[in-house]
CSV table of C-alpha atoms in Angstrom, one decimal:
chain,number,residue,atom,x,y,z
A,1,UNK,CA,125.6,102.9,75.3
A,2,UNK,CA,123.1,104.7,77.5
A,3,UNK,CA,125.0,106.9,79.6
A,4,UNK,CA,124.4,106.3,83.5
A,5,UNK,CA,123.1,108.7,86.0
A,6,UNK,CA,123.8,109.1,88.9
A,7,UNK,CA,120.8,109.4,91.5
A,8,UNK,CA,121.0,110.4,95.4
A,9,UNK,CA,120.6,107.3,97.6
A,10,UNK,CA,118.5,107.8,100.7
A,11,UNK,CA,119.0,105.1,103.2
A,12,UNK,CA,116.4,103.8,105.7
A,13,UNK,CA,116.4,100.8,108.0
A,14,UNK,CA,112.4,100.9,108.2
A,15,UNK,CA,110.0,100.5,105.4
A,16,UNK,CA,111.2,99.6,101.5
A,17,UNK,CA,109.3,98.3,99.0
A,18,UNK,CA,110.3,96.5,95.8
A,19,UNK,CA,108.1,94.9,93.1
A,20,UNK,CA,107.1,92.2,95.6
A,21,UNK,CA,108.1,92.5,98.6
A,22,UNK,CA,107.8,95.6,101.2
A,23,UNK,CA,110.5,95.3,104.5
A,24,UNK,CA,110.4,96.8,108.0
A,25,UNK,CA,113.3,97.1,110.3
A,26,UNK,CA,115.1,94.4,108.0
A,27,UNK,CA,111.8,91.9,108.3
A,28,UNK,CA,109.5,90.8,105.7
A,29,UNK,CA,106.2,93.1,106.5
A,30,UNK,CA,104.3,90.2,105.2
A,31,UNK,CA,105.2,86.9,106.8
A,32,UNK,CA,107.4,88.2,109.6
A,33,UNK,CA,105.4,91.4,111.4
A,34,UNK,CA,102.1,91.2,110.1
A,35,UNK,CA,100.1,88.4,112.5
A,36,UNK,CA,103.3,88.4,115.1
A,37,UNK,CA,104.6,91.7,115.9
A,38,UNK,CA,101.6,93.3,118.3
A,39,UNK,CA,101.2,97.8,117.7
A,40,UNK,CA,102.5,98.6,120.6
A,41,UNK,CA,105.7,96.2,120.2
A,42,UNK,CA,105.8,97.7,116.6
A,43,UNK,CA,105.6,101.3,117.4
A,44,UNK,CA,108.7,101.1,120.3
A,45,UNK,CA,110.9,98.6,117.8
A,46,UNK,CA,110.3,101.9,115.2
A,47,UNK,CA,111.1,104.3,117.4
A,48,UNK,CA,114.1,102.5,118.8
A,49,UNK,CA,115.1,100.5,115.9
A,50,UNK,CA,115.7,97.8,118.0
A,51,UNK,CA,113.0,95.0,118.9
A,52,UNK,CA,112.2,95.5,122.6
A,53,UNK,CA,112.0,93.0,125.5
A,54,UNK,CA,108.7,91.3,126.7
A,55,UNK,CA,108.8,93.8,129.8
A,56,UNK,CA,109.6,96.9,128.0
A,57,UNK,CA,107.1,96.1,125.4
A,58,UNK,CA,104.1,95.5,129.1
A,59,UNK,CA,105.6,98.8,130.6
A,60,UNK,CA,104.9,100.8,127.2
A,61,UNK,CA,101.8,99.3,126.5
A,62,UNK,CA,100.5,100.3,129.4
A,63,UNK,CA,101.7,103.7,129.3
A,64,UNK,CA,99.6,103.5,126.1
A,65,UNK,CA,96.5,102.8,127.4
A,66,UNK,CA,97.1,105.2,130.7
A,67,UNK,CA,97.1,107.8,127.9
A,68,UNK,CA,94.7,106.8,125.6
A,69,UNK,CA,91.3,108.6,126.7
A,70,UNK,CA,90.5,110.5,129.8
A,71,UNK,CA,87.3,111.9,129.2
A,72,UNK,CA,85.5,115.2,127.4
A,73,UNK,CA,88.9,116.6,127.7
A,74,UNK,CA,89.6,119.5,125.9
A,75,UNK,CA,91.4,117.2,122.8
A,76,UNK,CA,88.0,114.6,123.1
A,77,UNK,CA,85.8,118.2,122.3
A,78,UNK,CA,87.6,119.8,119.7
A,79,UNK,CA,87.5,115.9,117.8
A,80,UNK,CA,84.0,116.2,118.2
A,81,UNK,CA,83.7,119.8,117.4
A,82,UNK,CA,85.4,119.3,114.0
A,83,UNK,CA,83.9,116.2,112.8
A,84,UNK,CA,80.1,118.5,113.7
A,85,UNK,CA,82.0,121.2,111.8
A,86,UNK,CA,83.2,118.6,109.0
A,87,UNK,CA,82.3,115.0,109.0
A,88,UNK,CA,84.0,114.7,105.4
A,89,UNK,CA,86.9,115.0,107.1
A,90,UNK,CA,87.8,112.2,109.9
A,91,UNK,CA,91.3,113.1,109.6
A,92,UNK,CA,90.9,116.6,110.1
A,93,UNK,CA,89.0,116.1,113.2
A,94,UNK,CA,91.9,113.7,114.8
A,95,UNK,CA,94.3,116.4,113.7
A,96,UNK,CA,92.2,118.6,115.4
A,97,UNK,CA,92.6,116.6,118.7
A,98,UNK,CA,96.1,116.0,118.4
A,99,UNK,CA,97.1,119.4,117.7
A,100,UNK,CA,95.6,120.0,121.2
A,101,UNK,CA,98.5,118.2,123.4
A,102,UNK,CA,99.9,120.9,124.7
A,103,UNK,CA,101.7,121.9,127.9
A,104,UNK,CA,98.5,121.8,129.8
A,105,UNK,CA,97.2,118.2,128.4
A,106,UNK,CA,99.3,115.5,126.9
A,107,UNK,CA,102.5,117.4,126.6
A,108,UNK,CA,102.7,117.1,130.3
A,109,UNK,CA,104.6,113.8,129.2
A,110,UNK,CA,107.5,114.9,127.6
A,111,UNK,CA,107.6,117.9,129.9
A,112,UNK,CA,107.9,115.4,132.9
A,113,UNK,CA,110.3,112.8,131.4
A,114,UNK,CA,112.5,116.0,130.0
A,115,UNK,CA,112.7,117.6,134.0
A,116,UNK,CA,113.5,114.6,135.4
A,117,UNK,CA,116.8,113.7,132.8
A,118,UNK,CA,117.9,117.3,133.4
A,119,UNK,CA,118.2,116.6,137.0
A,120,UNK,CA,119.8,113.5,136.4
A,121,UNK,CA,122.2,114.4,133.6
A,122,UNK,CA,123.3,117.2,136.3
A,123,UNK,CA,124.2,114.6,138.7
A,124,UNK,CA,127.7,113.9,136.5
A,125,UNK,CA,126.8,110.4,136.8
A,126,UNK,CA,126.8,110.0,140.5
A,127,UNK,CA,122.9,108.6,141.4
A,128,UNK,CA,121.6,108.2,144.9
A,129,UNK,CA,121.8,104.7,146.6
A,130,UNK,CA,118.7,104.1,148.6
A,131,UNK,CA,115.1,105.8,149.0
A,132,UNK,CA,116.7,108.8,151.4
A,133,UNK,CA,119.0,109.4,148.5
A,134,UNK,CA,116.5,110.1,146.3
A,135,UNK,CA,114.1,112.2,148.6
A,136,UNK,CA,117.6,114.5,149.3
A,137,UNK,CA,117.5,114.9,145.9
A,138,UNK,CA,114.3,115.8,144.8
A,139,UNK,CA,114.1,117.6,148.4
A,140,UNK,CA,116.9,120.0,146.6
A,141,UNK,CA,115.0,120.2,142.7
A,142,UNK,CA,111.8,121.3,144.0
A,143,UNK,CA,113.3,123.7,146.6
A,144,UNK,CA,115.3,125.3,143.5
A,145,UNK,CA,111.8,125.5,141.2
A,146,UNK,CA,110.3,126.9,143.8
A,147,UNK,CA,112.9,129.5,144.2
A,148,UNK,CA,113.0,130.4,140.9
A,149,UNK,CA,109.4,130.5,140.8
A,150,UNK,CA,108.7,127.3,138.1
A,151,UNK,CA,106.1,124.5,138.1
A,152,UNK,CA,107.1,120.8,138.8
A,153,UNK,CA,106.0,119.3,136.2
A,154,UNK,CA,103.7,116.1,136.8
A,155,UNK,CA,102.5,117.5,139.8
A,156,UNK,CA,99.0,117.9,140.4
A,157,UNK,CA,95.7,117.1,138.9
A,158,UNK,CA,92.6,118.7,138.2
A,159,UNK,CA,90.5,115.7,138.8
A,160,UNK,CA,92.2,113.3,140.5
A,161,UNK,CA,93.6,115.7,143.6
A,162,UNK,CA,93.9,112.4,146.0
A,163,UNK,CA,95.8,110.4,143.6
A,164,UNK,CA,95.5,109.4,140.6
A,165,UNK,CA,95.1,106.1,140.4
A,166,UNK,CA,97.5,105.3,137.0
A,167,UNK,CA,100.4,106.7,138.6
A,168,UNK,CA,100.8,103.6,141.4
A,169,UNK,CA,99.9,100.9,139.0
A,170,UNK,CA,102.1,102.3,136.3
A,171,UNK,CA,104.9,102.4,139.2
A,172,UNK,CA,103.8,98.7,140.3
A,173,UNK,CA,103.9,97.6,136.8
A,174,UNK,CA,107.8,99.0,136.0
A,175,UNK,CA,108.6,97.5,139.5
A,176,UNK,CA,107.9,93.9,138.5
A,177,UNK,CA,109.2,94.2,135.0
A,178,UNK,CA,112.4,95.5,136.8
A,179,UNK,CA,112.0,98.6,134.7
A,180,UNK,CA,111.9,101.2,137.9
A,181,UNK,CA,114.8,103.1,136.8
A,182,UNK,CA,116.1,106.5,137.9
A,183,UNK,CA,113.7,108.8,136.3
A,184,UNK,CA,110.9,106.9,138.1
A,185,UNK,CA,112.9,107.2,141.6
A,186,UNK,CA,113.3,110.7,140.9
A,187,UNK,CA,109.7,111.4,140.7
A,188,UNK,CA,108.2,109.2,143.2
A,189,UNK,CA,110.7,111.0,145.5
A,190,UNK,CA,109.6,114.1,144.4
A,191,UNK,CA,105.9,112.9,145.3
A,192,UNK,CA,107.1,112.4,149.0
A,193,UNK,CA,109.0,115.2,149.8
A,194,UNK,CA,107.2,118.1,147.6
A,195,UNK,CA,105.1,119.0,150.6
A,196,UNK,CA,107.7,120.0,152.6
A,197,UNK,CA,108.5,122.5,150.3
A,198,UNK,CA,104.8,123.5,149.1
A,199,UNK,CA,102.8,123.2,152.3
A,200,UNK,CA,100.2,120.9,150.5
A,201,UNK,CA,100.1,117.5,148.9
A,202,UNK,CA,99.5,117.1,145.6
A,203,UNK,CA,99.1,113.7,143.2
A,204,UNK,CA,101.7,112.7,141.1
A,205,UNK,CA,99.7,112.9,137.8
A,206,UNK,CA,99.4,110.0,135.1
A,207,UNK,CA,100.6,112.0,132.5
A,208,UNK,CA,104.0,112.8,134.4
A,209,UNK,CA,104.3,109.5,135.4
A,210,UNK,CA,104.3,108.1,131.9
A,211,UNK,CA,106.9,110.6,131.0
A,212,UNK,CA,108.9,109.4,133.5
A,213,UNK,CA,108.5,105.7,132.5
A,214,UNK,CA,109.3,106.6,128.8
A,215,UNK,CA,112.3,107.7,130.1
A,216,UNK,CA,113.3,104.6,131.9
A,217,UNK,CA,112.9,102.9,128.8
A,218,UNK,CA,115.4,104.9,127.6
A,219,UNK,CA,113.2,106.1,124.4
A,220,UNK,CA,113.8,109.6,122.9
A,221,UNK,CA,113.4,112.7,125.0
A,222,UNK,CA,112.8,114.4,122.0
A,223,UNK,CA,109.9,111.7,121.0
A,224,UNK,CA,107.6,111.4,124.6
A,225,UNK,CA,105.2,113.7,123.3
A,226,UNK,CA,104.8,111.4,120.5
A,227,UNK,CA,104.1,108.3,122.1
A,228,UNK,CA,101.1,110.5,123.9
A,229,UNK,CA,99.7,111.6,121.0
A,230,UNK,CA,100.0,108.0,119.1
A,231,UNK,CA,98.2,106.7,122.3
A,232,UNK,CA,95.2,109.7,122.0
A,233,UNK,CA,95.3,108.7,118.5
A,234,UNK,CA,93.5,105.6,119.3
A,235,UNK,CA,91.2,107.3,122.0
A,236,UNK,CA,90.2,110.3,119.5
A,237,UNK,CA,88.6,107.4,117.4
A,238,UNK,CA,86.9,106.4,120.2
A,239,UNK,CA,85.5,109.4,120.8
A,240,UNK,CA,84.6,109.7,117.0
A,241,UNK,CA,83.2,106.1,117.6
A,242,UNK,CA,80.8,107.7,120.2
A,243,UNK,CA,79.8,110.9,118.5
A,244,UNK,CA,78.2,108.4,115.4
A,245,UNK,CA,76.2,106.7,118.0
A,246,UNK,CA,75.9,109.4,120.8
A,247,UNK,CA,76.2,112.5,119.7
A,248,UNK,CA,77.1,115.7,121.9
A,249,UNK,CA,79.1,117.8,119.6
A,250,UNK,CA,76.0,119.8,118.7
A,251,UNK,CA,74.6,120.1,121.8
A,252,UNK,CA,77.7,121.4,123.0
A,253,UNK,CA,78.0,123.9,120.0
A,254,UNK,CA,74.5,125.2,121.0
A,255,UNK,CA,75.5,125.5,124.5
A,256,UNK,CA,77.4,128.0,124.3
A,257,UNK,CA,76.0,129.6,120.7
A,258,UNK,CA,72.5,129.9,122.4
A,259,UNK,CA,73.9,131.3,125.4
A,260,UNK,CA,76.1,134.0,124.5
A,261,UNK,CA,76.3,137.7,125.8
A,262,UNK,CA,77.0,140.7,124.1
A,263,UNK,CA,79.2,142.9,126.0
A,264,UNK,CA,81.3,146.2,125.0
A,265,UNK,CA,84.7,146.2,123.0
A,266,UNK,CA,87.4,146.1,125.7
A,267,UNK,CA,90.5,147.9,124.0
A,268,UNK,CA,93.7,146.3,124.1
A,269,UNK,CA,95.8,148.5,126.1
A,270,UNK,CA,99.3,148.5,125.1
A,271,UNK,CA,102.1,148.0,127.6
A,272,UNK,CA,104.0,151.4,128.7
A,273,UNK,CA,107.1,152.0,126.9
A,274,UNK,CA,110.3,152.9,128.8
């Protein structure tokens, strides 16, 4: 008798495949997601490992596409950039993008959505009642950050500094899915009071916005930044899309290559020990 081994088991409740059949989240891949389950339903209902609600699924979608593409951003050039650099390698140039969504652009999400559940989770529980609730509240958080001399994050815009305009449609759409949930009362309160505190107005930006949102969805913290980066996934082929027909990554290149200036060696001066 052949003796039996014993092999590790590694469970998953997303994708298995056997000799003919592959399952996702319990489903037949096949018949039962492929031609009914939309990509933006599919990525939450992975992420969550539940399947979401017709609302949740318009809410996230549309943070999708707020996020999706925003111009010759610094994540757009670097796609372009890399595919001049290497156009064998399509997934080195997304990488490249991606690998770009940082604090300043695209992390801005996660940032936002992780502020606003710190203020929250401080709260013990106890969440304000009505609008002047809410504008005590943040009146108090961006008092504090300003104390301690820290950014708000989702505040301002290079661009857009009158508003930008995802950030009141985004609220609008959460509103009538009856999805506007703390996080997004938090930091449209925030938006009101913040130039009390400041001395100048500035735009809630569509990046913080969506973090917020996420939030409200009640999606991972951990995971916001994620959800950004699937959703410049899809723009960062766009852009790719644009550079076969349009290209500017070379003109770019020789933008800068055919204008630079020879200076002298400035010497890293080391900081003074004590």
């Amino acid at each position: 008798m052949a003796e039996q081994i014993d092999r590790p088991e590694y469970p998953t409740a997303l994708g298995a495949s056997s000799l003919d059949k592959i399952t996702l989240l319990g489903h037949d891949l096949a018949e039962d997601v492929m031609g009914e389950v939309g990509f933006g339903e599919l990525a939450f209902w992975l992420a969550t490992q539940r399947r979401p609600e017709p609302g949740e699924v318009r809410v996230f979608e549309a943070v999708l596409a707020a996020l999706a593409d925003h111009g010759f951003t610094p994540t757009a050039i670097v796609t372009r950039l890399t595919y001049l650099s290497a156009p064998d390698s399509v997934q080195g140039a997304l990488a490249a993008g991606l690998l770009g969504g940082g604090s300043r652009f695209l992390g801005v999400t996660e940032d936002t959505g992780r502020f606003l559940h710190d203020v929250l989770t401080s709260l013990d529980g106890t969440r304000p009642a009505d609008d002047s609730g809410w504008d005590d509240l943040a009146l108090r958080t961006v008092q504090a950050e300003r104390a301690a001399k820290r950014y708000v994050p989702g505040l301002g815009h290079h661009v857009h500094k009158q508003g930008d305009p995802r950030t009141p449609r985004l609220m609008r759409i959460a509103t009538e899915e009856g999805l506007f949930g703390p996080h997004l009362s938090l930091f449209a309160a925030i938006g009101r009071v913040h130039p009390q505190v400041l001395g100048r107005t500035l735009p809630l930006n569509g990046a913080g916005v969506c973090g917020a949102a996420l939030a409200d969805l009640g999606l991972p913290l951990e995971l916001l930044r994620g959800f950004a980066l699937l959703a410049r996934t899809a723009g960062l082929i766009g852009q790719l899309a644009e550079e076969l027909r349009r290209p500017v990554g070379n003109d770019i290149f020789l933008a800068v290559d055919l204008n630079n200036r020879s200076v002298a060696p400035t010497p890293h001066e080391p900081e003074a020990r004590v």
